[in-house]
Amino acid sequence: MSAFWGPRLETPEELAGRWIELMERLQAVDPLLAHWYDSDSRNAPIVPYVADKVRVTKMIAAGVVRDDEGKPDPFHGYHVTAYTTAAWRRSPRRLCAELLAGTPSPYLTNSAGLSTDFDTVPDPAIVTYKIFKGAVLALAECFDAAGVRAYPSDLSGFWTKIGGRRKAIDLAWISYIAPRFAAQITPPSSAIVEHQPDGGLLMAATDKTFVTSNPAHVAVSREIEAACAPFNALSFPPGEKAG
């Protein structure tokens, strides 16, 4: 799943506050997300995550994007990752939380995401509607994201472009639109629809685990994507301004 938003200048300390909130939200979603591990400096060993703002700020600052010569380039943001297992080897139960944010550049997109291990079939216990819905809302609300999409990787093979660029919300299992854009969307009756207290809009193709080979799941996903046409028609990142 991927949350995205437009230009926004944020310091490592500001991002640390959001990251700590995200970790707390994810830990509350399910016991499978209760424990996290990260690295407090570049190339350092992976260690148990600690919700200490000074430490997290230092970790994010160390993840500053660097130019071709290896010099820090904070204008292009900061990168940080955390995992649900301490081992580097792939695991069906390992999730990776990732952040690349803090850039005010109008040509770049700030983002935060959660993913299962690449090229590894995930444990069905971790790919549930409860976990993915909770994580989508956590990403959306902790980072004030413009939108979020959660999807199985094989669904991306059906994605299309508009005007030569990728859609902000394409076919997905769960789609989220921020309060500032939600009024433009008329959810399809086939979808699971939740209007959040702050005005955010969550739509899901199914409350079961999404299966791309299931025509019923894909059909509802297509209706949700079609409903998001007004959002996708906006500039990307949609309607955001540097802050």
CSV table of C-alpha atoms in Angstrom, one decimal:
chain,number,residue,atom,x,y,z
A,1,MET,CA,0.0,0.0,0.0
A,2,SER,CA,1.2,3.5,-0.8
A,3,ALA,CA,0.1,6.9,0.7
A,4,PHE,CA,1.1,10.0,-1.3
A,5,TRP,CA,1.0,13.8,-1.0
A,6,GLY,CA,2.4,16.8,-2.7
A,7,PRO,CA,5.2,19.2,-1.9
A,8,ARG,CA,5.6,19.7,1.9
A,9,LEU,CA,8.8,20.9,3.6
A,10,GLU,CA,9.2,19.0,6.9
A,11,THR,CA,12.2,18.7,9.2
A,12,PRO,CA,13.5,15.4,10.6
A,13,GLU,CA,11.9,16.3,13.9
A,14,GLU,CA,8.5,16.9,12.3
A,15,LEU,CA,8.7,13.7,10.4
A,16,ALA,CA,9.7,11.8,13.5
A,17,GLY,CA,6.5,12.9,15.2
A,18,ARG,CA,4.5,11.5,12.3
A,19,TRP,CA,6.6,8.3,12.2
A,20,ILE,CA,6.1,7.6,15.9
A,21,GLU,CA,2.4,8.1,15.5
A,22,LEU,CA,2.3,5.7,12.6
A,23,MET,CA,4.2,3.0,14.6
A,24,GLU,CA,1.7,3.4,17.4
A,25,ARG,CA,-1.3,3.2,15.1
A,26,LEU,CA,0.1,0.1,13.4
A,27,GLN,CA,0.9,-1.6,16.6
A,28,ALA,CA,-2.7,-1.1,17.7
A,29,VAL,CA,-4.1,-2.7,14.5
A,30,ASP,CA,-3.1,-6.3,15.2
A,31,PRO,CA,-0.6,-8.3,17.3
A,32,LEU,CA,1.2,-9.2,14.0
A,33,LEU,CA,2.2,-5.6,13.8
A,34,ALA,CA,3.2,-5.2,17.4
A,35,HIS,CA,6.9,-5.4,17.0
A,36,TRP,CA,9.1,-3.3,14.7
A,37,TYR,CA,12.8,-3.1,14.0
A,38,ASP,CA,14.9,-0.4,12.3
A,39,SER,CA,18.4,1.1,12.0
A,40,ASP,CA,19.3,4.2,13.9
A,41,SER,CA,22.0,5.3,11.3
A,42,ARG,CA,23.2,4.5,7.8
A,43,ASN,CA,24.5,0.9,7.5
A,44,ALA,CA,24.0,0.2,11.2
A,45,PRO,CA,22.6,-3.1,12.4
A,46,ILE,CA,18.8,-3.5,12.6
A,47,VAL,CA,17.6,-3.1,16.2
A,48,PRO,CA,14.3,-3.1,18.0
A,49,TYR,CA,12.3,0.1,17.3
A,50,VAL,CA,12.1,2.5,20.3
A,51,ALA,CA,9.5,5.3,20.4
A,52,ASP,CA,12.0,7.9,21.4
A,53,LYS,CA,11.7,11.2,19.5
A,54,VAL,CA,15.3,12.1,19.8
A,55,ARG,CA,16.5,8.7,18.5
A,56,VAL,CA,13.9,8.7,15.7
A,57,THR,CA,14.8,12.2,14.6
A,58,LYS,CA,18.4,11.2,14.4
A,59,MET,CA,17.5,8.1,12.4
A,60,ILE,CA,15.5,10.2,9.9
A,61,ALA,CA,18.2,12.8,9.6
A,62,ALA,CA,20.7,10.1,8.8
A,63,GLY,CA,18.4,8.9,6.0
A,64,VAL,CA,18.7,12.2,4.2
A,65,VAL,CA,18.7,11.9,0.4
A,66,ARG,CA,22.2,12.3,-1.0
A,67,ASP,CA,23.4,13.7,-4.3
A,68,ASP,CA,25.6,11.8,-6.8
A,69,GLU,CA,28.7,12.8,-4.8
A,70,GLY,CA,27.2,11.5,-1.6
A,71,LYS,CA,26.5,14.9,-0.1
A,72,PRO,CA,23.3,15.4,1.9
A,73,ASP,CA,20.5,16.9,-0.2
A,74,PRO,CA,17.6,17.7,2.3
A,75,PHE,CA,15.6,19.4,-0.4
A,76,HIS,CA,14.9,16.0,-1.8
A,77,GLY,CA,13.7,14.6,1.5
A,78,TYR,CA,14.5,11.8,4.0
A,79,HIS,CA,14.2,8.1,3.7
A,80,VAL,CA,13.5,5.6,6.6
A,81,THR,CA,12.4,2.0,6.9
A,82,ALA,CA,11.2,-0.4,9.6
A,83,TYR,CA,10.4,-4.1,9.6
A,84,THR,CA,8.3,-6.5,11.6
A,85,THR,CA,11.1,-9.0,11.9
A,86,ALA,CA,14.7,-8.5,13.0
A,87,ALA,CA,16.3,-10.8,10.3
A,88,TRP,CA,17.2,-9.4,6.9
A,89,ARG,CA,16.1,-12.6,5.2
A,90,ARG,CA,12.7,-12.6,3.5
A,91,SER,CA,9.7,-14.0,5.4
A,92,PRO,CA,6.0,-14.5,4.6
A,93,ARG,CA,5.2,-12.6,7.8
A,94,ARG,CA,7.6,-9.7,7.3
A,95,LEU,CA,6.2,-6.3,6.5
A,96,CYS,CA,8.2,-3.2,5.6
A,97,ALA,CA,7.1,0.3,6.5
A,98,GLU,CA,8.8,3.0,4.5
A,99,LEU,CA,8.9,6.8,4.3
A,100,LEU,CA,10.3,9.1,1.7
A,101,ALA,CA,9.2,12.6,2.6
A,102,GLY,CA,10.1,16.2,3.6
A,103,THR,CA,10.6,17.6,0.1
A,104,PRO,CA,8.9,20.8,-1.1
A,105,SER,CA,9.8,20.1,-4.7
A,106,PRO,CA,6.8,20.5,-7.0
A,107,TYR,CA,8.3,17.7,-9.2
A,108,LEU,CA,8.5,15.0,-6.5
A,109,THR,CA,5.9,13.1,-4.5
A,110,ASN,CA,6.2,12.5,-0.8
A,111,SER,CA,5.1,9.0,0.1
A,112,ALA,CA,4.8,6.4,2.9
A,113,GLY,CA,4.0,2.8,2.4
A,114,LEU,CA,3.6,-0.7,3.8
A,115,SER,CA,4.5,-3.8,1.9
A,116,THR,CA,5.0,-7.5,2.2
A,117,ASP,CA,8.4,-9.0,1.2
A,118,PHE,CA,9.2,-8.8,-2.5
A,119,ASP,CA,9.0,-12.1,-4.5
A,120,THR,CA,7.6,-13.9,-1.4
A,121,VAL,CA,4.0,-15.2,-1.0
A,122,PRO,CA,2.7,-13.6,2.2
A,123,ASP,CA,1.1,-15.5,5.1
A,124,PRO,CA,-2.7,-15.2,4.6
A,125,ALA,CA,-2.9,-14.2,8.3
A,126,ILE,CA,-1.2,-10.9,7.5
A,127,VAL,CA,-3.1,-10.1,4.3
A,128,THR,CA,-6.5,-9.4,5.9
A,129,TYR,CA,-9.0,-6.7,5.5
A,130,LYS,CA,-8.7,-5.8,9.2
A,131,ILE,CA,-4.9,-5.3,8.9
A,132,PHE,CA,-4.9,-3.6,5.6
A,133,LYS,CA,-7.8,-1.2,6.3
A,134,GLY,CA,-6.2,-0.3,9.6
A,135,ALA,CA,-2.9,0.4,8.0
A,136,VAL,CA,-4.4,2.4,5.2
A,137,LEU,CA,-6.1,4.7,7.6
A,138,ALA,CA,-3.0,5.0,9.7
A,139,LEU,CA,-0.9,6.0,6.8
A,140,ALA,CA,-3.5,8.4,5.5
A,141,GLU,CA,-4.1,10.2,8.8
A,142,CYS,CA,-0.6,10.2,10.2
A,143,PHE,CA,0.8,11.9,7.1
A,144,ASP,CA,-2.2,13.9,6.0
A,145,ALA,CA,-2.0,12.1,2.7
A,146,ALA,CA,-3.9,13.1,-0.4
A,147,GLY,CA,-4.6,9.5,-1.2
A,148,VAL,CA,-3.8,5.9,-0.4
A,149,ARG,CA,-4.1,2.7,-2.4
A,150,ALA,CA,-3.6,-0.9,-1.2
A,151,TYR,CA,-3.4,-3.7,-3.8
A,152,PRO,CA,-1.8,-7.1,-4.6
A,153,SER,CA,1.2,-6.7,-6.9
A,154,ASP,CA,-0.4,-8.7,-9.7
A,155,LEU,CA,-3.3,-6.2,-9.9
A,156,SER,CA,-0.8,-3.6,-11.1
A,157,GLY,CA,-0.6,-5.5,-14.4
A,158,PHE,CA,-4.1,-4.1,-15.2
A,159,TRP,CA,-3.2,-0.4,-14.5
A,160,THR,CA,-3.6,2.2,-17.3
A,161,LYS,CA,-2.4,5.7,-17.7
A,162,ILE,CA,-4.1,9.0,-18.5
A,163,GLY,CA,-2.3,11.7,-20.5
A,164,GLY,CA,0.9,9.6,-20.4
A,165,ARG,CA,1.1,9.5,-16.6
A,166,ARG,CA,0.0,6.9,-14.0
A,167,LYS,CA,-3.2,7.5,-12.2
A,168,ALA,CA,-3.1,8.5,-8.6
A,169,ILE,CA,-5.8,5.9,-7.7
A,170,ASP,CA,-5.9,3.0,-10.1
A,171,LEU,CA,-7.3,-0.5,-9.6
A,172,ALA,CA,-6.9,-1.4,-5.9
A,173,TRP,CA,-8.3,-3.5,-3.1
A,174,ILE,CA,-8.7,-0.4,-0.8
A,175,SER,CA,-8.7,3.2,-1.9
A,176,TYR,CA,-8.6,6.3,0.3
A,177,ILE,CA,-9.3,9.9,-0.6
A,178,ALA,CA,-8.4,12.8,1.7
A,179,PRO,CA,-11.2,15.0,3.1
A,180,ARG,CA,-10.1,17.9,0.9
A,181,PHE,CA,-10.9,15.9,-2.2
A,182,ALA,CA,-13.5,13.4,-1.0
A,183,ALA,CA,-16.5,15.6,-2.0
A,184,GLN,CA,-15.6,15.1,-5.6
A,185,ILE,CA,-16.2,11.4,-5.4
A,186,THR,CA,-19.5,9.5,-5.7
A,187,PRO,CA,-18.7,6.0,-4.4
A,188,PRO,CA,-20.2,3.1,-6.3
A,189,SER,CA,-23.0,1.1,-4.6
A,190,SER,CA,-21.0,-2.1,-5.1
A,191,ALA,CA,-18.2,-1.0,-2.9
A,192,ILE,CA,-17.7,-1.1,0.8
A,193,VAL,CA,-17.7,2.6,1.8
A,194,GLU,CA,-16.7,4.3,5.0
A,195,HIS,CA,-16.8,8.0,5.6
A,196,GLN,CA,-14.2,8.9,8.2
A,197,PRO,CA,-14.9,11.3,11.1
A,198,ASP,CA,-12.6,13.9,9.5
A,199,GLY,CA,-14.2,13.6,6.1
A,200,GLY,CA,-11.8,11.1,4.5
A,201,LEU,CA,-13.3,8.5,2.2
A,202,LEU,CA,-12.4,4.9,2.2
A,203,MET,CA,-13.6,2.5,-0.4
A,204,ALA,CA,-12.9,-1.3,-0.7
A,205,ALA,CA,-13.7,-3.8,-3.3
A,206,THR,CA,-14.2,-6.6,-0.7
A,207,ASP,CA,-13.9,-7.1,3.0
A,208,LYS,CA,-12.1,-10.4,2.3
A,209,THR,CA,-8.6,-10.8,1.1
A,210,PHE,CA,-8.5,-9.4,-2.5
A,211,VAL,CA,-7.8,-12.0,-5.2
A,212,THR,CA,-6.9,-10.7,-8.6
A,213,SER,CA,-8.2,-13.9,-10.3
A,214,ASN,CA,-11.6,-13.3,-8.7
A,215,PRO,CA,-13.7,-11.4,-11.4
A,216,ALA,CA,-16.1,-10.1,-8.7
A,217,HIS,CA,-13.2,-8.4,-6.8
A,218,VAL,CA,-11.8,-6.9,-10.0
A,219,ALA,CA,-15.2,-5.7,-11.1
A,220,VAL,CA,-15.8,-3.6,-8.0
A,221,SER,CA,-12.2,-2.4,-8.1
A,222,ARG,CA,-12.9,-1.1,-11.6
A,223,GLU,CA,-16.0,0.7,-10.4
A,224,ILE,CA,-14.1,2.4,-7.6
A,225,GLU,CA,-11.4,3.5,-10.0
A,226,ALA,CA,-14.0,4.9,-12.3
A,227,ALA,CA,-15.5,6.8,-9.4
A,228,CYS,CA,-12.1,8.3,-8.7
A,229,ALA,CA,-11.9,9.9,-12.2
A,230,PRO,CA,-12.3,13.5,-10.8
A,231,PHE,CA,-9.5,12.9,-8.4
A,232,ASN,CA,-7.3,11.3,-11.1
A,233,ALA,CA,-7.9,14.2,-13.4
A,234,LEU,CA,-6.2,16.6,-11.0
A,235,SER,CA,-2.5,17.5,-11.4
A,236,PHE,CA,-0.3,15.0,-9.6
A,237,PRO,CA,0.3,15.2,-6.8
A,238,PRO,CA,-3.3,16.2,-6.8
A,239,GLY,CA,-4.1,19.7,-5.9
A,240,GLU,CA,-1.2,20.0,-3.4
A,241,LYS,CA,0.9,23.1,-2.8
A,242,ALA,CA,4.2,23.5,-1.1
A,243,GLY,CA,3.9,24.1,2.6
